[in-house]
């Protein structure tokens, strides 16, 4: 287990204003689409990119008299997510109606969980470099329906509505305002996305809008944040603005930078920041006001009369807990402690669960974590990236790469020959050991053969011999020549030894 207390917190980002220094306070509300084949309250499909309005059940279209029926799998996914964030699971939760009108919302309300969310307090450890991490507290996760999509750019005179997304299950994951800079905010989203993907509860596809977030930003003078921590009095913090619907790590950072400077300029000018909802315009690099901040009572929230309170059993939660996968922090810590990897390498290998699985299969095939890490990170990832492959369609399988590494370990091939072998396996496939055998690539450890090669080189280079006897550091030249003459197949350690002996060093 990872002990996050062993980590040092990063320094908050300090932004110089015209008159004083300022710090950032950021809280994120992430909307993560639940990975599920069916919607939250209907059996309609959630397939992305389907023909418009083809994945719409009567209840999604709000036909009169239709009633929602909760999808147990979506509830399990929310519980699994809560457990993955070390959060409290609420055995009783309830659904509320959030009322508003929009053409892509046929019901005239969104079914959400305001008063009694399914998941309570949890945490995410956000790594900010070796030994440095921010603990960001999770306030709650609630389940809610997504809305449909209005399409305004297909016709000059008309707008269209696609209800395929209407009623798809979302988890809204709300953080406490514990994030202290733009890089931390992006790292938080990346870490959350990583955990969700490990759990299999959200595919994390930001381009498709399956993971998007509202970014709350305020600025305060140094020390104010600590006073809020001590007293719990939000009055110590600045007024926040909420930037809606961000689905790019880069834009999240840019929007926060811009927003911080905008708020600082207002306050330093003697004005006050107005709490409001803003939109980020990536072309202009600016946020602009969208609407004044709405309050819960504006939506006339009330318990949804169509749904009973959601009661789940502790035993059911325990079953889910028993089937949890190993999560990134634990996997990374294990790679460091059990396989002897550096924290950096362990971080690279655990970033995506598919990479970690591939790496572990390589280790299983060769029994050497460090060599496997080197080969996977340097040779395999480099090659995959160069040729635009995903790890899932790597031409070299974990068993093949493990086989190559096993041959190095056994002393059958040198590191240099291993690269040639990797090339052959990459382009032609095949069993590494069989290829080495068939093509005579085996390292020569036959001492008499090496001895003969050393004798030949010594005989042909009397001047070099004199130099090496005077300066033993030059003996490496002979080793190099012998290995070269053998086509890279002579075992370097054996050659070294024989060269030294023959030169009388
Ligand atoms: P609402 O639904 O009104 O947006 P929530 O309580 O659901 O309110 O979420 C508010 C978000 O704003 C949370 O992520 C919280 O961490 C964040 N937040 C609260 N106060 C501040 C602040 N002073 N500065 C920045 N973020 C804040
Ligand atoms: Mg909100």
XYZ file of C-alpha atoms and ligand atoms in Angstrom:
533
model
C 0.000 0.000 0.000
C 1.116 3.500 -0.758
C 1.592 5.703 2.264
C 0.670 9.126 0.982
C 1.814 10.678 4.254
C 5.337 9.909 3.080
C 4.804 12.502 0.372
C 5.522 16.186 0.620
C 2.794 18.562 -0.584
C 3.723 20.764 -3.537
C 3.982 24.516 -3.078
C 0.849 26.363 -4.173
C 1.180 28.288 -7.401
C 1.878 31.938 -6.613
C 0.762 34.504 -9.158
C 2.223 37.973 -8.966
C -0.408 40.688 -9.244
C 0.309 44.351 -9.811
C 0.217 45.076 -6.094
C 0.633 41.750 -4.285
C 1.128 38.015 -4.617
C -1.885 35.758 -4.958
C -2.627 32.075 -4.596
C -5.135 29.924 -6.462
C -7.883 27.797 -4.983
C -9.522 25.319 -7.339
C -12.302 22.728 -6.981
C -13.447 20.432 -9.782
C -16.776 18.864 -10.628
C -16.069 16.025 -13.053
C -18.820 14.433 -15.107
C -17.826 10.901 -15.974
C -20.036 8.806 -18.214
C -20.631 5.449 -16.561
C -19.282 2.580 -18.674
C -22.519 0.641 -19.210
C -24.285 -0.800 -22.246
C -27.652 0.568 -21.138
C -28.835 3.909 -19.769
C -29.457 4.804 -16.118
C -33.245 4.344 -16.189
C -33.917 2.565 -19.496
C -32.643 -0.375 -21.523
C -31.689 1.843 -24.496
C -28.157 1.417 -25.821
C -25.373 3.888 -25.040
C -23.326 3.181 -28.198
C -21.434 6.296 -29.300
C -21.910 7.553 -32.836
C -25.185 5.710 -33.543
C -27.751 7.108 -36.004
C -29.342 10.159 -34.295
C -32.387 9.317 -32.154
C -31.956 5.576 -32.630
C -31.016 4.831 -29.001
C -34.096 6.293 -27.377
C -36.533 4.362 -25.173
C -40.003 5.786 -24.456
C -38.891 6.855 -21.001
C -35.872 8.709 -22.451
C -38.202 10.629 -24.762
C -40.456 11.372 -21.743
C -43.540 9.804 -23.276
C -46.514 10.261 -20.947
C -46.932 7.535 -18.368
C -43.463 6.062 -18.770
C -41.622 5.268 -15.554
C -37.879 5.078 -14.890
C -36.423 1.747 -13.724
C -32.972 1.914 -12.140
C -30.161 0.035 -13.855
C -28.446 -2.012 -11.147
C -25.203 -2.199 -13.115
C -24.851 1.606 -13.153
C -25.328 1.655 -9.384
C -22.623 -1.002 -9.017
C -20.310 1.098 -11.189
C -20.824 4.136 -8.931
C -20.123 2.000 -5.848
C -17.003 0.564 -7.491
C -15.836 4.104 -8.256
C -16.472 5.170 -4.673
C -14.471 2.234 -3.346
C -11.664 3.076 -5.784
C -11.522 6.593 -4.343
C -11.427 5.193 -0.780
C -14.777 6.841 -0.210
C -17.694 6.224 2.065
C -20.539 4.301 0.366
C -24.010 5.419 1.399
C -26.323 2.416 1.722
C -29.282 4.767 1.335
C -29.314 7.423 -1.325
C -32.115 9.138 -3.215
C -32.909 10.766 -6.544
C -34.119 14.336 -6.975
C -35.532 16.259 -9.881
C -33.553 19.271 -11.059
C -36.068 21.256 -13.074
C -35.168 23.329 -16.099
C -36.253 23.698 -19.701
C -34.044 22.947 -22.651
C -34.951 21.371 -26.021
C -32.546 18.485 -25.421
C -34.221 17.637 -22.113
C -37.682 16.254 -22.958
C -38.604 15.503 -19.326
C -38.176 19.128 -18.318
C -36.019 17.933 -15.443
C -32.832 15.985 -14.868
C -32.936 13.136 -12.370
C -29.937 13.667 -10.097
C -28.894 13.207 -6.464
C -28.615 16.491 -4.572
C -29.528 15.725 -0.992
C -28.465 12.095 -0.616
C -25.621 11.072 -2.960
C -24.593 7.433 -3.263
C -20.934 8.141 -2.411
C -19.577 10.409 0.325
C -16.077 11.554 1.295
C -13.020 10.068 -0.401
C -9.621 11.133 -1.709
C -7.271 11.153 -4.672
C -3.496 11.342 -4.318
C -2.255 13.506 -7.180
C 1.406 12.850 -7.994
C 3.338 16.017 -8.803
C 6.807 14.481 -9.165
C 8.914 11.977 -7.224
C 8.058 12.264 -3.523
C 5.667 15.161 -4.090
C 1.907 14.684 -4.108
C -1.272 16.579 -3.335
C -4.065 14.884 -1.431
C -7.325 16.146 -2.902
C -10.423 15.301 -0.950
C -13.533 14.093 -2.736
C -16.695 15.599 -1.334
C -19.252 13.326 -2.988
C -20.186 11.366 -6.080
C -23.738 11.360 -7.299
C -25.487 9.537 -10.127
C -27.450 11.547 -12.651
C -28.832 11.495 -16.189
C -27.079 13.117 -19.102
C -29.070 15.397 -21.415
C -29.403 15.051 -25.200
C -27.589 17.128 -27.763
C -28.798 20.202 -29.649
C -27.184 20.613 -33.049
C -27.072 24.172 -34.333
C -24.557 23.976 -37.153
C -26.223 21.640 -39.659
C -28.736 24.088 -41.111
C -28.845 27.887 -41.318
C -32.462 28.099 -40.188
C -33.096 25.094 -37.994
C -31.676 23.386 -34.959
C -31.841 19.632 -34.452
C -32.024 17.493 -31.367
C -30.374 14.102 -30.894
C -31.690 12.226 -27.853
C -29.262 9.308 -28.028
C -27.394 10.622 -25.028
C -30.533 11.523 -23.053
C -30.668 9.452 -19.900
C -27.152 8.008 -20.141
C -25.720 7.552 -16.617
C -23.183 10.080 -15.392
C -21.231 10.177 -12.169
C -20.612 13.689 -10.930
C -17.433 13.559 -8.886
C -17.046 16.707 -6.771
C -13.704 17.628 -5.237
C -13.055 19.912 -2.305
C -11.209 23.097 -3.266
C -7.870 21.472 -2.407
C -6.211 22.019 -5.798
C -3.668 24.857 -5.812
C -2.578 25.431 -9.404
C -3.308 24.821 -13.107
C -0.830 21.918 -13.399
C -2.326 20.303 -10.315
C -5.816 20.627 -11.789
C -4.731 18.852 -14.981
C -2.838 16.232 -12.954
C -5.948 15.688 -10.824
C -8.104 15.053 -13.887
C -5.424 12.743 -15.304
C -5.216 10.767 -12.056
C -8.988 10.503 -11.719
C -9.233 9.384 -15.341
C -6.523 6.791 -14.727
C -8.332 5.376 -11.700
C -11.679 5.250 -13.547
C -10.049 3.407 -16.435
C -8.386 0.910 -14.078
C -11.769 0.347 -12.450
C -13.528 0.041 -15.811
C -16.253 2.433 -14.641
C -15.658 5.137 -17.300
C -13.654 4.911 -20.509
C -12.248 8.405 -19.909
C -12.630 9.423 -23.553
C -12.495 13.216 -23.286
C -12.876 13.827 -27.027
C -16.250 12.095 -27.034
C -17.236 14.074 -23.954
C -17.290 10.972 -21.744
C -15.179 12.839 -19.188
C -15.641 16.579 -18.847
C -15.398 18.983 -15.978
C -16.536 22.244 -14.467
C -13.608 24.130 -12.996
C -14.206 26.386 -9.969
C -11.524 29.017 -9.513
C -10.916 31.678 -6.876
C -7.894 33.683 -5.786
C -6.764 34.615 -2.287
C -3.800 36.150 -0.522
C -1.119 33.795 0.889
C -2.252 32.379 4.245
C -5.983 32.636 3.551
C -6.240 29.026 2.420
C -4.603 27.810 5.640
C -7.048 29.900 7.683
C -9.931 28.256 5.819
C -8.410 24.828 6.561
C -8.150 25.659 10.266
C -11.572 27.245 10.717
C -13.703 25.761 7.914
C -14.926 29.299 7.263
C -15.283 29.792 3.498
C -15.210 33.541 4.128
C -11.417 33.324 4.114
C -11.475 32.220 0.472
C -12.216 34.418 -2.521
C -15.430 34.318 -4.536
C -15.300 31.549 -7.118
C -16.250 31.452 -10.765
C -17.184 28.201 -12.434
C -15.877 27.475 -15.929
C -18.231 24.998 -17.558
C -17.757 21.897 -19.644
C -14.020 21.586 -20.184
C -12.819 18.474 -21.985
C -9.133 19.113 -22.609
C -6.279 19.084 -20.111
C -4.573 21.906 -21.968
C -7.647 24.134 -22.014
C -8.284 23.461 -18.315
C -4.846 24.883 -17.525
C -5.187 27.819 -19.889
C -8.639 28.702 -18.578
C -7.423 28.668 -14.959
C -4.434 30.881 -15.789
C -6.644 33.371 -17.570
C -9.342 33.309 -14.925
C -6.854 33.856 -12.095
C -5.398 36.939 -13.791
C -8.850 38.293 -14.554
C -9.955 37.950 -10.921
C -6.711 39.427 -9.559
C -7.079 42.445 -11.835
C -10.646 42.997 -10.616
C -9.729 42.771 -6.930
C -6.592 44.895 -7.244
C -8.691 47.520 -9.019
C -10.916 47.709 -5.941
C -13.753 45.705 -7.511
C -15.365 42.460 -6.392
C -15.518 39.162 -8.249
C -19.080 38.207 -9.090
C -19.921 34.546 -8.597
C -20.946 33.317 -12.025
C -20.752 30.573 -14.600
C -18.281 31.229 -17.407
C -17.243 29.597 -20.668
C -13.707 29.221 -21.988
C -13.062 30.275 -25.572
C -9.941 28.391 -26.696
C -9.545 30.538 -29.831
C -9.324 33.751 -27.846
C -7.769 32.153 -24.754
C -10.384 33.909 -22.601
C -13.261 33.028 -20.317
C -16.494 34.936 -20.732
C -19.610 35.240 -18.660
C -22.392 32.775 -19.478
C -24.879 33.349 -16.691
C -24.990 34.465 -13.092
C -24.588 31.647 -10.603
C -27.758 29.635 -10.150
C -28.731 28.339 -6.714
C -30.307 25.025 -5.791
C -33.665 26.720 -5.209
C -33.635 28.111 -8.753
C -34.024 24.551 -9.955
C -36.825 23.729 -7.547
C -35.131 20.489 -6.577
C -37.469 17.949 -5.011
C -37.319 14.175 -4.435
C -38.294 12.339 -7.623
C -41.720 10.814 -6.923
C -41.192 8.144 -9.584
C -38.307 6.520 -7.723
C -38.053 4.963 -4.289
C -35.013 5.804 -2.188
C -32.127 3.633 -3.338
C -31.300 1.033 -0.689
C -28.282 -1.195 -1.163
C -26.964 -3.967 1.070
C -23.568 -3.930 2.755
C -23.042 -7.522 1.559
C -23.499 -6.376 -2.048
C -20.969 -3.581 -1.499
C -18.591 -6.132 0.052
C -18.910 -8.330 -3.049
C -17.932 -5.406 -5.234
C -15.049 -4.588 -2.876
C -13.836 -8.181 -3.154
C -13.646 -7.911 -6.936
C -11.684 -4.654 -7.089
C -8.645 -4.582 -9.359
C -5.259 -3.394 -8.128
C -5.283 0.398 -8.488
C -2.521 2.612 -9.935
C -1.027 3.771 -6.609
C -0.770 0.228 -5.292
C 0.540 -1.133 -8.575
C 3.165 1.597 -8.760
C 4.247 0.993 -5.158
C 4.497 -2.739 -5.857
C 6.585 -2.194 -8.994
C 8.989 -0.107 -6.891
C 9.161 -2.402 -3.860
C 8.928 -5.855 -5.476
C 10.524 -5.332 -8.876
C 13.068 -2.685 -7.877
C 11.924 -0.130 -10.456
C 12.506 3.588 -10.026
C 9.446 5.611 -9.079
C 9.655 7.315 -12.461
C 9.686 4.060 -14.451
C 6.915 2.623 -12.285
C 4.869 5.761 -12.998
C 5.382 5.444 -16.749
C 4.449 1.762 -16.753
C 1.296 2.196 -14.654
C -0.033 5.300 -16.433
C -2.304 3.166 -18.604
C -3.627 -0.128 -17.311
C -3.016 -1.829 -20.694
C 0.675 -0.900 -20.494
C 0.954 -2.203 -16.943
C -0.700 -5.500 -17.961
C 1.649 -5.868 -20.936
C 4.681 -5.154 -18.754
C 3.626 -7.681 -16.126
C 3.176 -10.338 -18.795
C 6.723 -9.598 -20.019
C 8.034 -9.955 -16.456
C 6.184 -13.247 -16.113
C 7.884 -14.498 -19.291
C 11.447 -13.445 -18.387
C 11.555 -13.092 -14.596
C 13.440 -9.787 -14.592
C 11.524 -6.605 -13.716
C 14.302 -4.119 -14.396
C 15.303 -5.526 -17.781
C 11.635 -5.824 -18.727
C 11.041 -2.176 -17.731
C 13.988 -1.028 -19.868
C 12.849 -2.950 -22.880
C 9.195 -2.013 -22.591
C 9.827 1.701 -21.992
C 12.758 2.242 -24.353
C 12.401 -0.247 -27.199
C 8.739 -1.172 -27.264
C 7.063 2.168 -26.407
C 9.487 4.017 -28.663
C 8.747 1.728 -31.568
C 4.978 1.708 -30.991
C 4.926 5.479 -30.915
C 7.067 5.800 -34.028
C 4.767 3.535 -36.012
C 1.523 4.849 -34.546
C 0.519 1.584 -32.872
C -1.490 1.148 -29.697
C -0.188 -1.340 -27.150
C -3.213 -3.518 -27.964
C -1.977 -4.072 -31.515
C 1.721 -4.370 -30.769
C 3.345 -6.676 -33.354
C 5.556 -8.055 -30.556
C 3.647 -9.943 -27.862
C 4.622 -9.960 -24.165
C 5.665 -13.609 -24.517
C 7.962 -12.747 -27.435
C 9.535 -9.750 -25.690
C 9.907 -11.815 -22.516
C 11.568 -14.512 -24.653
C 14.114 -12.026 -26.029
C 14.953 -10.778 -22.532
C 15.240 -14.356 -21.240
C 17.871 -15.031 -23.931
C 19.882 -11.989 -22.771
C 19.650 -13.143 -19.181
C 20.784 -16.653 -20.070
C 23.851 -15.170 -21.781
C 22.707 -16.599 -25.120
C 22.675 -13.213 -26.844
C 24.201 -9.811 -26.140
C 22.159 -6.641 -25.742
C 23.187 -5.600 -29.224
C 22.095 -8.839 -30.872
C 18.880 -8.589 -28.853
C 18.048 -5.374 -30.700
C 18.511 -7.133 -34.029
C 16.348 -9.978 -32.752
C 13.673 -7.503 -31.630
C 13.676 -6.080 -35.152
C 13.214 -9.545 -36.670
C 10.405 -10.454 -34.268
C 8.738 -7.068 -34.872
C 8.722 -7.435 -38.655
C 8.563 -11.206 -39.167
C 7.160 -12.600 -35.925
C 8.264 -15.986 -34.606
C 9.715 -17.526 -31.470
C 12.860 -15.644 -30.375
C 14.753 -18.728 -29.161
C 14.019 -20.593 -32.401
C 15.150 -17.609 -34.494
C 18.428 -17.351 -32.565
C 19.020 -21.058 -33.080
C 18.081 -21.105 -36.759
C 20.095 -18.021 -37.720
C 23.173 -18.758 -35.641
C 22.791 -15.608 -33.543
C 23.915 -17.267 -30.333
C 26.601 -15.511 -28.371
C 29.938 -17.321 -28.545
C 30.976 -18.406 -25.078
C 33.089 -21.170 -26.505
C 36.387 -20.137 -24.907
C 38.673 -21.749 -27.453
C 36.956 -19.872 -30.303
C 37.286 -16.588 -28.424
C 40.863 -17.357 -27.532
C 41.720 -17.893 -31.179
C 40.068 -14.608 -32.168
C 42.026 -12.758 -29.468
C 45.299 -14.333 -30.619
C 44.593 -13.260 -34.188
C 43.922 -9.651 -33.233
C 46.984 -9.494 -30.981
C 49.216 -10.925 -33.695
C 47.933 -8.434 -36.245
C 48.412 -5.358 -34.026
C 51.822 -5.376 -32.302
C 51.890 -1.578 -31.867
C 48.521 -1.611 -30.072
C 49.808 -4.383 -27.806
C 52.710 -2.229 -26.631
C 50.395 0.692 -25.948
C 47.947 -1.476 -23.989
C 50.726 -2.965 -21.881
C 51.827 0.562 -20.950
C 48.254 1.711 -20.358
C 45.825 -1.133 -19.444
C 42.850 1.145 -20.099
C 43.521 0.609 -23.813
C 42.807 -3.132 -23.541
C 39.163 -2.309 -24.283
C 40.178 -1.724 -27.890
C 41.039 -5.437 -28.264
C 37.759 -6.481 -26.703
C 35.925 -4.268 -29.164
C 37.834 -5.707 -32.127
C 37.155 -9.293 -31.096
C 33.445 -8.661 -30.609
C 33.303 -6.900 -33.953
C 35.097 -9.761 -35.671
C 32.559 -12.180 -34.172
C 29.645 -10.191 -35.579
C 28.648 -9.108 -32.068
C 28.266 -12.703 -30.938
C 31.277 -13.062 -28.642
C 30.404 -12.781 -24.961
C 31.954 -9.449 -23.805
C 32.776 -10.621 -20.291
C 34.590 -13.694 -21.576
C 36.462 -11.646 -24.183
C 37.558 -9.094 -21.573
C 38.957 -11.780 -19.380
C 40.905 -13.505 -22.141
C 42.262 -10.227 -23.528
C 43.581 -9.275 -20.075
C 45.160 -12.675 -19.648
C 46.812 -12.695 -23.066
C 48.207 -9.190 -22.656
C 49.483 -10.134 -19.224
C 47.581 -7.307 -17.525
P -22.509 24.067 -7.131
O -23.386 22.905 -7.409
O -23.189 25.266 -6.705
O -21.533 24.301 -8.226
P -21.028 22.356 -5.430
O -20.918 22.381 -3.947
O -21.675 21.233 -6.113
O -21.677 23.713 -5.830
O -19.567 22.432 -6.028
C -18.818 23.504 -5.866
C -17.414 23.237 -6.342
O -16.716 24.444 -6.134
C -16.682 22.172 -5.563
O -15.849 21.420 -6.414
C -15.845 22.984 -4.577
O -14.635 22.352 -4.273
C -15.571 24.234 -5.354
N -15.365 25.418 -4.517
C -16.064 25.808 -3.432
N -15.592 26.968 -2.942
C -14.565 27.351 -3.747
C -13.680 28.458 -3.782
N -13.745 29.442 -2.896
N -12.759 28.499 -4.765
C -12.684 27.534 -5.675
N -13.482 26.466 -5.702
C -14.422 26.363 -4.755
Mg -22.079 22.347 -9.484
